[in-house]
Amino acid sequence: MSPAEKLYEQLKKTQEPKGYFLNKDRDLVFELLEALLFNKDRYGYMSCPCRLASGQRELDKDILCPCVYRAPDVQEYGSCYCALYVSQEWNEGTIPKQPVPERRPPEKIPF
């Protein structure tokens, strides 16, 4: 089993009971999981693959996956910013799929 497959199984097992499902688009999910693992190798932690990390854990703690923005994103839009985590309704197509705006404050985004 590849590291991404192990991560997939771990996240599925730990997050679904909390109401957070992995996107049914497995190609997208595995792309994101590979990016999380790449960030873990690069920074020592799994920062959000859809956001620019600083490489300093303390500055990036809000974007450690699952990020602090996941809950409000899934509650309001049915998916997180990356669309890695989604609601059951989002996966089933019973709610509209719409872009999730960036909630991370601009001052936290490294330039």
PDB file of N, CA and C in Angstrom:
ATOM      1  N   MET A   1       0.861  -1.185   0.000  1.00  0.00           N
ATOM      2  CA  MET A   1       0.000   0.000   0.000  1.00  0.00           C
ATOM      3  C   MET A   1       0.901   1.240   0.000  1.00  0.00           C
ATOM      4  N   SER A   2       0.598   2.178  -0.864  1.00  0.00           N
ATOM      5  CA  SER A   2       1.396   3.406  -0.966  1.00  0.00           C
ATOM      6  C   SER A   2       1.122   4.313   0.235  1.00  0.00           C
ATOM      7  N   PRO A   3       2.019   5.259   0.506  1.00  0.00           N
ATOM      8  CA  PRO A   3       1.764   6.210   1.593  1.00  0.00           C
ATOM      9  C   PRO A   3       0.454   6.984   1.406  1.00  0.00           C
ATOM     10  N   ALA A   4       0.123   7.348   0.166  1.00  0.00           N
ATOM     11  CA  ALA A   4      -1.132   8.069  -0.085  1.00  0.00           C
ATOM     12  C   ALA A   4      -2.331   7.173   0.204  1.00  0.00           C
ATOM     13  N   GLU A   5      -2.242   5.907  -0.144  1.00  0.00           N
ATOM     14  CA  GLU A   5      -3.347   4.980   0.146  1.00  0.00           C
ATOM     15  C   GLU A   5      -3.511   4.791   1.650  1.00  0.00           C
ATOM     16  N   LYS A   6      -2.405   4.722   2.374  1.00  0.00           N
ATOM     17  CA  LYS A   6      -2.474   4.599   3.839  1.00  0.00           C
ATOM     18  C   LYS A   6      -3.115   5.845   4.443  1.00  0.00           C
ATOM     19  N   LEU A   7      -2.712   7.009   3.952  1.00  0.00           N
ATOM     20  CA  LEU A   7      -3.291   8.256   4.447  1.00  0.00           C
ATOM     21  C   LEU A   7      -4.785   8.310   4.133  1.00  0.00           C
ATOM     22  N   TYR A   8      -5.165   7.885   2.941  1.00  0.00           N
ATOM     23  CA  TYR A   8      -6.572   7.851   2.545  1.00  0.00           C
ATOM     24  C   TYR A   8      -7.383   7.015   3.541  1.00  0.00           C
ATOM     25  N   GLU A   9      -6.914   5.813   3.813  1.00  0.00           N
ATOM     26  CA  GLU A   9      -7.632   4.917   4.736  1.00  0.00           C
ATOM     27  C   GLU A   9      -7.708   5.508   6.136  1.00  0.00           C
ATOM     28  N   GLN A  10      -6.618   6.117   6.590  1.00  0.00           N
ATOM     29  CA  GLN A  10      -6.590   6.730   7.916  1.00  0.00           C
ATOM     30  C   GLN A  10      -7.574   7.887   8.010  1.00  0.00           C
ATOM     31  N   LEU A  11      -7.566   8.765   7.014  1.00  0.00           N
ATOM     32  CA  LEU A  11      -8.467   9.917   7.041  1.00  0.00           C
ATOM     33  C   LEU A  11      -9.921   9.495   6.935  1.00  0.00           C
ATOM     34  N   LYS A  12     -10.185   8.540   6.080  1.00  0.00           N
ATOM     35  CA  LYS A  12     -11.554   8.035   5.922  1.00  0.00           C
ATOM     36  C   LYS A  12     -12.071   7.502   7.267  1.00  0.00           C
ATOM     37  N   LYS A  13     -11.235   6.729   7.925  1.00  0.00           N
ATOM     38  CA  LYS A  13     -11.618   6.103   9.194  1.00  0.00           C
ATOM     39  C   LYS A  13     -11.823   7.135  10.306  1.00  0.00           C
ATOM     40  N   THR A  14     -10.974   8.163  10.346  1.00  0.00           N
ATOM     41  CA  THR A  14     -11.056   9.123  11.448  1.00  0.00           C
ATOM     42  C   THR A  14     -11.998  10.294  11.185  1.00  0.00           C
ATOM     43  N   GLN A  15     -12.196  10.664   9.925  1.00  0.00           N
ATOM     44  CA  GLN A  15     -12.968  11.874   9.633  1.00  0.00           C
ATOM     45  C   GLN A  15     -14.441  11.622   9.314  1.00  0.00           C
ATOM     46  N   GLU A  16     -14.747  10.490   8.697  1.00  0.00           N
ATOM     47  CA  GLU A  16     -16.160  10.221   8.370  1.00  0.00           C
ATOM     48  C   GLU A  16     -17.059  10.196   9.605  1.00  0.00           C
ATOM     49  N   PRO A  17     -16.606   9.595  10.721  1.00  0.00           N
ATOM     50  CA  PRO A  17     -17.469   9.636  11.907  1.00  0.00           C
ATOM     51  C   PRO A  17     -17.746  11.058  12.400  1.00  0.00           C
ATOM     52  N   LYS A  18     -16.892  12.009  12.023  1.00  0.00           N
ATOM     53  CA  LYS A  18     -17.076  13.410  12.406  1.00  0.00           C
ATOM     54  C   LYS A  18     -17.934  14.166  11.390  1.00  0.00           C
ATOM     55  N   GLY A  19     -18.349  13.476  10.315  1.00  0.00           N
ATOM     56  CA  GLY A  19     -19.191  14.110   9.302  1.00  0.00           C
ATOM     57  C   GLY A  19     -18.428  14.733   8.152  1.00  0.00           C
ATOM     58  N   TYR A  20     -17.137  14.444   8.055  1.00  0.00           N
ATOM     59  CA  TYR A  20     -16.308  14.969   6.966  1.00  0.00           C
ATOM     60  C   TYR A  20     -15.916  13.805   6.060  1.00  0.00           C
ATOM     61  N   PHE A  21     -16.366  13.863   4.824  1.00  0.00           N
ATOM     62  CA  PHE A  21     -16.138  12.794   3.867  1.00  0.00           C
ATOM     63  C   PHE A  21     -15.084  13.228   2.857  1.00  0.00           C
ATOM     64  N   LEU A  22     -14.343  12.261   2.353  1.00  0.00           N
ATOM     65  CA  LEU A  22     -13.395  12.563   1.290  1.00  0.00           C
ATOM     66  C   LEU A  22     -14.171  12.681  -0.010  1.00  0.00           C
ATOM     67  N   ASN A  23     -13.778  13.628  -0.815  1.00  0.00           N
ATOM     68  CA  ASN A  23     -14.407  13.867  -2.107  1.00  0.00           C
ATOM     69  C   ASN A  23     -14.482  12.558  -2.893  1.00  0.00           C
ATOM     70  N   LYS A  24     -15.598  12.322  -3.568  1.00  0.00           N
ATOM     71  CA  LYS A  24     -15.740  11.079  -4.321  1.00  0.00           C
ATOM     72  C   LYS A  24     -14.872  11.051  -5.580  1.00  0.00           C
ATOM     73  N   ASP A  25     -14.294  12.189  -5.958  1.00  0.00           N
ATOM     74  CA  ASP A  25     -13.359  12.251  -7.085  1.00  0.00           C
ATOM     75  C   ASP A  25     -11.998  11.754  -6.596  1.00  0.00           C
ATOM     76  N   ARG A  26     -11.778  10.456  -6.730  1.00  0.00           N
ATOM     77  CA  ARG A  26     -10.565   9.829  -6.182  1.00  0.00           C
ATOM     78  C   ARG A  26      -9.288  10.380  -6.816  1.00  0.00           C
ATOM     79  N   ASP A  27      -9.327  10.745  -8.094  1.00  0.00           N
ATOM     80  CA  ASP A  27      -8.131  11.313  -8.725  1.00  0.00           C
ATOM     81  C   ASP A  27      -7.736  12.616  -8.021  1.00  0.00           C
ATOM     82  N   LEU A  28      -8.713  13.475  -7.781  1.00  0.00           N
ATOM     83  CA  LEU A  28      -8.454  14.725  -7.078  1.00  0.00           C
ATOM     84  C   LEU A  28      -7.950  14.444  -5.665  1.00  0.00           C
ATOM     85  N   VAL A  29      -8.618  13.540  -4.969  1.00  0.00           N
ATOM     86  CA  VAL A  29      -8.244  13.220  -3.588  1.00  0.00           C
ATOM     87  C   VAL A  29      -6.798  12.741  -3.529  1.00  0.00           C
ATOM     88  N   PHE A  30      -6.414  11.848  -4.421  1.00  0.00           N
ATOM     89  CA  PHE A  30      -5.051  11.327  -4.360  1.00  0.00           C
ATOM     90  C   PHE A  30      -4.021  12.370  -4.773  1.00  0.00           C
ATOM     91  N   GLU A  31      -4.387  13.289  -5.644  1.00  0.00           N
ATOM     92  CA  GLU A  31      -3.500  14.420  -5.961  1.00  0.00           C
ATOM     93  C   GLU A  31      -3.263  15.250  -4.704  1.00  0.00           C
ATOM     94  N   LEU A  32      -4.331  15.536  -3.987  1.00  0.00           N
ATOM     95  CA  LEU A  32      -4.229  16.329  -2.766  1.00  0.00           C
ATOM     96  C   LEU A  32      -3.469  15.589  -1.676  1.00  0.00           C
ATOM     97  N   LEU A  33      -3.699  14.295  -1.545  1.00  0.00           N
ATOM     98  CA  LEU A  33      -2.981  13.510  -0.538  1.00  0.00           C
ATOM     99  C   LEU A  33      -1.486  13.466  -0.833  1.00  0.00           C
ATOM    100  N   GLU A  34      -1.134  13.315  -2.104  1.00  0.00           N
ATOM    101  CA  GLU A  34       0.283  13.337  -2.497  1.00  0.00           C
ATOM    102  C   GLU A  34       0.894  14.697  -2.156  1.00  0.00           C
ATOM    103  N   ALA A  35       0.145  15.773  -2.377  1.00  0.00           N
ATOM    104  CA  ALA A  35       0.630  17.116  -2.059  1.00  0.00           C
ATOM    105  C   ALA A  35       0.786  17.300  -0.550  1.00  0.00           C
ATOM    106  N   LEU A  36      -0.137  16.749   0.227  1.00  0.00           N
ATOM    107  CA  LEU A  36      -0.010  16.808   1.687  1.00  0.00           C
ATOM    108  C   LEU A  36       1.253  16.088   2.139  1.00  0.00           C
ATOM    109  N   LEU A  37       1.492  14.916   1.576  1.00  0.00           N
ATOM    110  CA  LEU A  37       2.681  14.145   1.937  1.00  0.00           C
ATOM    111  C   LEU A  37       3.954  14.860   1.484  1.00  0.00           C
ATOM    112  N   PHE A  38       3.894  15.519   0.334  1.00  0.00           N
ATOM    113  CA  PHE A  38       5.037  16.308  -0.137  1.00  0.00           C
ATOM    114  C   PHE A  38       5.323  17.440   0.849  1.00  0.00           C
ATOM    115  N   ASN A  39       4.283  18.133   1.285  1.00  0.00           N
ATOM    116  CA  ASN A  39       4.463  19.213   2.254  1.00  0.00           C
ATOM    117  C   ASN A  39       5.002  18.681   3.578  1.00  0.00           C
ATOM    118  N   LYS A  40       4.586  17.498   3.965  1.00  0.00           N
ATOM    119  CA  LYS A  40       5.103  16.894   5.195  1.00  0.00           C
ATOM    120  C   LYS A  40       6.603  16.645   5.066  1.00  0.00           C
ATOM    121  N   ASP A  41       7.025  16.139   3.918  1.00  0.00           N
ATOM    122  CA  ASP A  41       8.457  15.917   3.688  1.00  0.00           C
ATOM    123  C   ASP A  41       9.212  17.248   3.653  1.00  0.00           C
ATOM    124  N   ARG A  42       8.629  18.247   3.026  1.00  0.00           N
ATOM    125  CA  ARG A  42       9.290  19.546   2.849  1.00  0.00           C
ATOM    126  C   ARG A  42       9.341  20.355   4.139  1.00  0.00           C
ATOM    127  N   TYR A  43       8.206  20.416   4.860  1.00  0.00           N
ATOM    128  CA  TYR A  43       8.113  21.284   6.030  1.00  0.00           C
ATOM    129  C   TYR A  43       8.128  20.542   7.369  1.00  0.00           C
ATOM    130  N   GLY A  44       7.845  19.253   7.324  1.00  0.00           N
ATOM    131  CA  GLY A  44       7.725  18.498   8.568  1.00  0.00           C
ATOM    132  C   GLY A  44       6.300  18.436   9.078  1.00  0.00           C
ATOM    133  N   TYR A  45       5.363  18.991   8.328  1.00  0.00           N
ATOM    134  CA  TYR A  45       3.944  18.954   8.693  1.00  0.00           C
ATOM    135  C   TYR A  45       3.113  19.041   7.419  1.00  0.00           C
ATOM    136  N   MET A  46       1.880  18.547   7.512  1.00  0.00           N
ATOM    137  CA  MET A  46       0.998  18.516   6.341  1.00  0.00           C
ATOM    138  C   MET A  46       0.198  19.815   6.272  1.00  0.00           C
ATOM    139  N   SER A  47       0.776  20.790   5.588  1.00  0.00           N
ATOM    140  CA  SER A  47       0.042  22.039   5.387  1.00  0.00           C
ATOM    141  C   SER A  47      -0.891  21.877   4.197  1.00  0.00           C
ATOM    142  N   CYS A  48      -1.924  22.682   4.197  1.00  0.00           N
ATOM    143  CA  CYS A  48      -2.916  22.666   3.132  1.00  0.00           C
ATOM    144  C   CYS A  48      -2.224  22.742   1.769  1.00  0.00           C
ATOM    145  N   PRO A  49      -2.520  21.821   0.872  1.00  0.00           N
ATOM    146  CA  PRO A  49      -1.856  21.843  -0.435  1.00  0.00           C
ATOM    147  C   PRO A  49      -2.382  22.930  -1.367  1.00  0.00           C
ATOM    148  N   CYS A  50      -3.439  23.599  -0.975  1.00  0.00           N
ATOM    149  CA  CYS A  50      -4.048  24.625  -1.829  1.00  0.00           C
ATOM    150  C   CYS A  50      -3.710  26.042  -1.382  1.00  0.00           C
ATOM    151  N   ARG A  51      -2.840  26.124  -0.384  1.00  0.00           N
ATOM    152  CA  ARG A  51      -2.449  27.434   0.138  1.00  0.00           C
ATOM    153  C   ARG A  51      -0.935  27.502   0.230  1.00  0.00           C
ATOM    154  N   LEU A  52      -0.417  28.722   0.219  1.00  0.00           N
ATOM    155  CA  LEU A  52       1.013  28.934   0.315  1.00  0.00           C
ATOM    156  C   LEU A  52       1.428  28.890   1.783  1.00  0.00           C
ATOM    157  N   ALA A  53       2.302  27.954   2.111  1.00  0.00           N
ATOM    158  CA  ALA A  53       2.798  27.822   3.479  1.00  0.00           C
ATOM    159  C   ALA A  53       4.098  28.607   3.634  1.00  0.00           C
ATOM    160  N   SER A  54       4.371  29.016   4.863  1.00  0.00           N
ATOM    161  CA  SER A  54       5.589  29.771   5.138  1.00  0.00           C
ATOM    162  C   SER A  54       6.774  28.855   5.417  1.00  0.00           C
ATOM    163  N   GLY A  55       6.469  27.625   5.821  1.00  0.00           N
ATOM    164  CA  GLY A  55       7.529  26.720   6.249  1.00  0.00           C
ATOM    165  C   GLY A  55       7.804  26.834   7.740  1.00  0.00           C
ATOM    166  N   GLN A  56       7.054  27.685   8.425  1.00  0.00           N
ATOM    167  CA  GLN A  56       7.178  27.847   9.877  1.00  0.00           C
ATOM    168  C   GLN A  56       5.876  27.365  10.513  1.00  0.00           C
ATOM    169  N   ARG A  57       5.958  26.253  11.196  1.00  0.00           N
ATOM    170  CA  ARG A  57       4.762  25.603  11.739  1.00  0.00           C
ATOM    171  C   ARG A  57       3.868  26.562  12.523  1.00  0.00           C
ATOM    172  N   GLU A  58       4.443  27.385  13.371  1.00  0.00           N
ATOM    173  CA  GLU A  58       3.652  28.298  14.200  1.00  0.00           C
ATOM    174  C   GLU A  58       2.838  29.267  13.334  1.00  0.00           C
ATOM    175  N   LEU A  59       3.440  29.755  12.264  1.00  0.00           N
ATOM    176  CA  LEU A  59       2.736  30.672  11.365  1.00  0.00           C
ATOM    177  C   LEU A  59       1.693  29.955  10.511  1.00  0.00           C
ATOM    178  N   ASP A  60       1.914  28.672  10.285  1.00  0.00           N
ATOM    179  CA  ASP A  60       1.032  27.893   9.417  1.00  0.00           C
ATOM    180  C   ASP A  60       0.020  27.041  10.177  1.00  0.00           C
ATOM    181  N   LYS A  61      -0.035  27.175  11.493  1.00  0.00           N
ATOM    182  CA  LYS A  61      -0.888  26.264  12.267  1.00  0.00           C
ATOM    183  C   LYS A  61      -2.352  26.321  11.850  1.00  0.00           C
ATOM    184  N   ASP A  62      -2.792  27.440  11.285  1.00  0.00           N
ATOM    185  CA  ASP A  62      -4.183  27.533  10.843  1.00  0.00           C
ATOM    186  C   ASP A  62      -4.438  26.734   9.562  1.00  0.00           C
ATOM    187  N   ILE A  63      -3.374  26.375   8.843  1.00  0.00           N
ATOM    188  CA  ILE A  63      -3.555  25.629   7.588  1.00  0.00           C
ATOM    189  C   ILE A  63      -2.985  24.212   7.661  1.00  0.00           C
ATOM    190  N   LEU A  64      -2.765  23.709   8.886  1.00  0.00           N
ATOM    191  CA  LEU A  64      -2.413  22.297   9.027  1.00  0.00           C
ATOM    192  C   LEU A  64      -3.664  21.498   8.716  1.00  0.00           C
ATOM    193  N   CYS A  65      -3.541  20.552   7.826  1.00  0.00           N
ATOM    194  CA  CYS A  65      -4.705  19.796   7.373  1.00  0.00           C
ATOM    195  C   CYS A  65      -5.133  18.775   8.418  1.00  0.00           C
ATOM    196  N   PRO A  66      -6.408  18.755   8.790  1.00  0.00           N
ATOM    197  CA  PRO A  66      -7.473  19.621   8.321  1.00  0.00           C
ATOM    198  C   PRO A  66      -7.357  21.012   8.947  1.00  0.00           C
ATOM    199  N   CYS A  67      -7.479  22.008   8.110  1.00  0.00           N
ATOM    200  CA  CYS A  67      -7.268  23.387   8.549  1.00  0.00           C
ATOM    201  C   CYS A  67      -8.436  23.878   9.412  1.00  0.00           C
ATOM    202  N   VAL A  68      -8.205  24.993  10.076  1.00  0.00           N
ATOM    203  CA  VAL A  68      -9.238  25.562  10.950  1.00  0.00           C
ATOM    204  C   VAL A  68     -10.429  26.101  10.164  1.00  0.00           C
ATOM    205  N   TYR A  69     -10.261  26.231   8.862  1.00  0.00           N
ATOM    206  CA  TYR A  69     -11.334  26.766   8.023  1.00  0.00           C
ATOM    207  C   TYR A  69     -12.257  25.664   7.486  1.00  0.00           C
ATOM    208  N   ARG A  70     -11.849  24.410   7.666  1.00  0.00           N
ATOM    209  CA  ARG A  70     -12.633  23.300   7.121  1.00  0.00           C
ATOM    210  C   ARG A  70     -14.064  23.286   7.639  1.00  0.00           C
ATOM    211  N   ALA A  71     -14.241  23.350   8.939  1.00  0.00           N
ATOM    212  CA  ALA A  71     -15.591  23.239   9.511  1.00  0.00           C
ATOM    213  C   ALA A  71     -16.540  24.312   8.966  1.00  0.00           C
ATOM    214  N   PRO A  72     -16.159  25.596   9.017  1.00  0.00           N
ATOM    215  CA  PRO A  72     -17.094  26.586   8.475  1.00  0.00           C
ATOM    216  C   PRO A  72     -17.293  26.453   6.960  1.00  0.00           C
ATOM    217  N   ASP A  73     -16.238  26.049   6.245  1.00  0.00           N
ATOM    218  CA  ASP A  73     -16.374  25.861   4.795  1.00  0.00           C
ATOM    219  C   ASP A  73     -17.359  24.748   4.472  1.00  0.00           C
ATOM    220  N   VAL A  74     -17.201  23.605   5.124  1.00  0.00           N
ATOM    221  CA  VAL A  74     -18.091  22.465   4.857  1.00  0.00           C
ATOM    222  C   VAL A  74     -19.509  22.794   5.305  1.00  0.00           C
ATOM    223  N   GLN A  75     -19.624  23.468   6.430  1.00  0.00           N
ATOM    224  CA  GLN A  75     -20.964  23.829   6.908  1.00  0.00           C
ATOM    225  C   GLN A  75     -21.666  24.773   5.931  1.00  0.00           C
ATOM    226  N   GLU A  76     -20.946  25.761   5.426  1.00  0.00           N
ATOM    227  CA  GLU A  76     -21.566  26.768   4.559  1.00  0.00           C
ATOM    228  C   GLU A  76     -21.633  26.363   3.091  1.00  0.00           C
ATOM    229  N   TYR A  77     -20.583  25.704   2.591  1.00  0.00           N
ATOM    230  CA  TYR A  77     -20.485  25.415   1.156  1.00  0.00           C
ATOM    231  C   TYR A  77     -20.542  23.927   0.805  1.00  0.00           C
ATOM    232  N   GLY A  78     -20.444  23.065   1.817  1.00  0.00           N
ATOM    233  CA  GLY A  78     -20.468  21.630   1.552  1.00  0.00           C
ATOM    234  C   GLY A  78     -19.112  21.044   1.242  1.00  0.00           C
ATOM    235  N   SER A  79     -18.089  21.882   1.131  1.00  0.00           N
ATOM    236  CA  SER A  79     -16.727  21.387   0.910  1.00  0.00           C
ATOM    237  C   SER A  79     -15.742  22.363   1.508  1.00  0.00           C
ATOM    238  N   CYS A  80     -14.540  21.864   1.758  1.00  0.00           N
ATOM    239  CA  CYS A  80     -13.482  22.753   2.214  1.00  0.00           C
ATOM    240  C   CYS A  80     -12.887  23.466   1.003  1.00  0.00           C
ATOM    241  N   TYR A  81     -11.973  24.372   1.246  1.00  0.00           N
ATOM    242  CA  TYR A  81     -11.360  25.193   0.195  1.00  0.00           C
ATOM    243  C   TYR A  81     -10.767  24.328  -0.923  1.00  0.00           C
ATOM    244  N   CYS A  82     -10.109  23.243  -0.562  1.00  0.00           N
ATOM    245  CA  CYS A  82      -9.468  22.348  -1.551  1.00  0.00           C
ATOM    246  C   CYS A  82     -10.445  21.346  -2.159  1.00  0.00           C
ATOM    247  N   ALA A  83     -11.576  21.165  -1.506  1.00  0.00           N
ATOM    248  CA  ALA A  83     -12.556  20.130  -1.864  1.00  0.00           C
ATOM    249  C   ALA A  83     -12.036  18.733  -1.570  1.00  0.00           C
ATOM    250  N   LEU A  84     -11.095  18.629  -0.623  1.00  0.00           N
ATOM    251  CA  LEU A  84     -10.672  17.310  -0.146  1.00  0.00           C
ATOM    252  C   LEU A  84     -11.766  16.760   0.765  1.00  0.00           C
ATOM    253  N   TYR A  85     -12.183  17.589   1.722  1.00  0.00           N
ATOM    254  CA  TYR A  85     -13.251  17.211   2.644  1.00  0.00           C
ATOM    255  C   TYR A  85     -14.563  17.823   2.170  1.00  0.00           C
ATOM    256  N   VAL A  86     -15.585  16.992   2.167  1.00  0.00           N
ATOM    257  CA  VAL A  86     -16.906  17.437   1.730  1.00  0.00           C
ATOM    258  C   VAL A  86     -17.967  16.836   2.643  1.00  0.00           C
ATOM    259  N   SER A  87     -19.162  17.381   2.530  1.00  0.00           N
ATOM    260  CA  SER A  87     -20.290  16.792   3.255  1.00  0.00           C
ATOM    261  C   SER A  87     -20.830  15.615   2.445  1.00  0.00           C
ATOM    262  N   GLN A  88     -21.603  14.793   3.093  1.00  0.00           N
ATOM    263  CA  GLN A  88     -22.236  13.663   2.400  1.00  0.00           C
ATOM    264  C   GLN A  88     -23.149  14.189   1.291  1.00  0.00           C
ATOM    265  N   GLU A  89     -23.866  15.275   1.581  1.00  0.00           N
ATOM    266  CA  GLU A  89     -24.781  15.860   0.598  1.00  0.00           C
ATOM    267  C   GLU A  89     -24.025  16.370  -0.633  1.00  0.00           C
ATOM    268  N   TRP A  90     -22.849  16.927  -0.431  1.00  0.00           N
ATOM    269  CA  TRP A  90     -22.021  17.420  -1.538  1.00  0.00           C
ATOM    270  C   TRP A  90     -21.627  16.249  -2.432  1.00  0.00           C
ATOM    271  N   ASN A  91     -21.177  15.155  -1.796  1.00  0.00           N
ATOM    272  CA  ASN A  91     -20.791  13.964  -2.563  1.00  0.00           C
ATOM    273  C   ASN A  91     -21.980  13.369  -3.314  1.00  0.00           C
ATOM    274  N   GLU A  92     -23.148  13.431  -2.714  1.00  0.00           N
ATOM    275  CA  GLU A  92     -24.350  12.862  -3.329  1.00  0.00           C
ATOM    276  C   GLU A  92     -24.939  13.769  -4.401  1.00  0.00           C
ATOM    277  N   GLY A  93     -24.494  15.019  -4.450  1.00  0.00           N
ATOM    278  CA  GLY A  93     -25.004  15.961  -5.432  1.00  0.00           C
ATOM    279  C   GLY A  93     -26.350  16.556  -5.075  1.00  0.00           C
ATOM    280  N   THR A  94     -26.718  16.497  -3.802  1.00  0.00           N
ATOM    281  CA  THR A  94     -28.017  17.035  -3.402  1.00  0.00           C
ATOM    282  C   THR A  94     -27.939  18.508  -2.989  1.00  0.00           C
ATOM    283  N   ILE A  95     -26.727  19.061  -2.962  1.00  0.00           N
ATOM    284  CA  ILE A  95     -26.557  20.499  -2.745  1.00  0.00           C
ATOM    285  C   ILE A  95     -25.693  21.035  -3.886  1.00  0.00           C
ATOM    286  N   PRO A  96     -25.831  22.307  -4.206  1.00  0.00           N
ATOM    287  CA  PRO A  96     -25.034  22.853  -5.310  1.00  0.00           C
ATOM    288  C   PRO A  96     -23.550  22.913  -4.960  1.00  0.00           C
ATOM    289  N   LYS A  97     -22.723  22.679  -5.960  1.00  0.00           N
ATOM    290  CA  LYS A  97     -21.276  22.799  -5.796  1.00  0.00           C
ATOM    291  C   LYS A  97     -20.898  24.210  -6.223  1.00  0.00           C
ATOM    292  N   GLN A  98     -20.281  24.919  -5.317  1.00  0.00           N
ATOM    293  CA  GLN A  98     -19.896  26.295  -5.596  1.00  0.00           C
ATOM    294  C   GLN A  98     -18.491  26.554  -5.064  1.00  0.00           C
ATOM    295  N   PRO A  99     -17.804  27.530  -5.641  1.00  0.00           N
ATOM    296  CA  PRO A  99     -16.445  27.836  -5.170  1.00  0.00           C
ATOM    297  C   PRO A  99     -16.466  28.279  -3.709  1.00  0.00           C
ATOM    298  N   VAL A 100     -15.455  27.868  -2.980  1.00  0.00           N
ATOM    299  CA  VAL A 100     -15.313  28.250  -1.577  1.00  0.00           C
ATOM    300  C   VAL A 100     -14.320  29.411  -1.516  1.00  0.00           C
ATOM    301  N   PRO A 101     -14.732  30.544  -0.988  1.00  0.00           N
ATOM    302  CA  PRO A 101     -13.800  31.677  -0.905  1.00  0.00           C
ATOM    303  C   PRO A 101     -12.715  31.433   0.148  1.00  0.00           C
ATOM    304  N   GLU A 102     -11.602  32.085  -0.041  1.00  0.00           N
ATOM    305  CA  GLU A 102     -10.495  31.992   0.913  1.00  0.00           C
ATOM    306  C   GLU A 102     -10.885  32.690   2.206  1.00  0.00           C
ATOM    307  N   ARG A 103     -10.791  31.981   3.318  1.00  0.00           N
ATOM    308  CA  ARG A 103     -11.102  32.561   4.628  1.00  0.00           C
ATOM    309  C   ARG A 103      -9.836  32.995   5.364  1.00  0.00           C
ATOM    310  N   ARG A 104      -8.703  32.523   4.898  1.00  0.00           N
ATOM    311  CA  ARG A 104      -7.453  32.855   5.592  1.00  0.00           C
ATOM    312  C   ARG A 104      -7.187  34.360   5.462  1.00  0.00           C
ATOM    313  N   PRO A 105      -6.954  35.027   6.577  1.00  0.00           N
ATOM    314  CA  PRO A 105      -6.709  36.468   6.522  1.00  0.00           C
ATOM    315  C   PRO A 105      -5.467  36.785   5.694  1.00  0.00           C
ATOM    316  N   PRO A 106      -5.512  37.859   4.922  1.00  0.00           N
ATOM    317  CA  PRO A 106      -4.385  38.216   4.050  1.00  0.00           C
ATOM    318  C   PRO A 106      -3.060  38.360   4.800  1.00  0.00           C
ATOM    319  N   GLU A 107      -3.109  38.821   6.056  1.00  0.00           N
ATOM    320  CA  GLU A 107      -1.864  39.015   6.802  1.00  0.00           C
ATOM    321  C   GLU A 107      -1.161  37.695   7.142  1.00  0.00           C
ATOM    322  N   LYS A 108      -1.875  36.574   7.026  1.00  0.00           N
ATOM    323  CA  LYS A 108      -1.265  35.268   7.281  1.00  0.00           C
ATOM    324  C   LYS A 108      -0.665  34.651   6.030  1.00  0.00           C
ATOM    325  N   ILE A 109      -0.927  35.232   4.883  1.00  0.00           N
ATOM    326  CA  ILE A 109      -0.440  34.676   3.629  1.00  0.00           C
ATOM    327  C   ILE A 109       0.964  35.188   3.373  1.00  0.00           C
ATOM    328  N   PRO A 110       1.959  34.287   3.334  1.00  0.00           N
ATOM    329  CA  PRO A 110       3.339  34.733   3.123  1.00  0.00           C
ATOM    330  C   PRO A 110       3.554  35.190   1.673  1.00  0.00           C
ATOM    331  N   PHE A 111       4.311  36.220   1.508  1.00  0.00           N
ATOM    332  CA  PHE A 111       4.608  36.712   0.168  1.00  0.00           C
ATOM    333  C   PHE A 111       6.092  36.690  -0.075  1.00  0.00           C
TER     334      PHE A 111
END
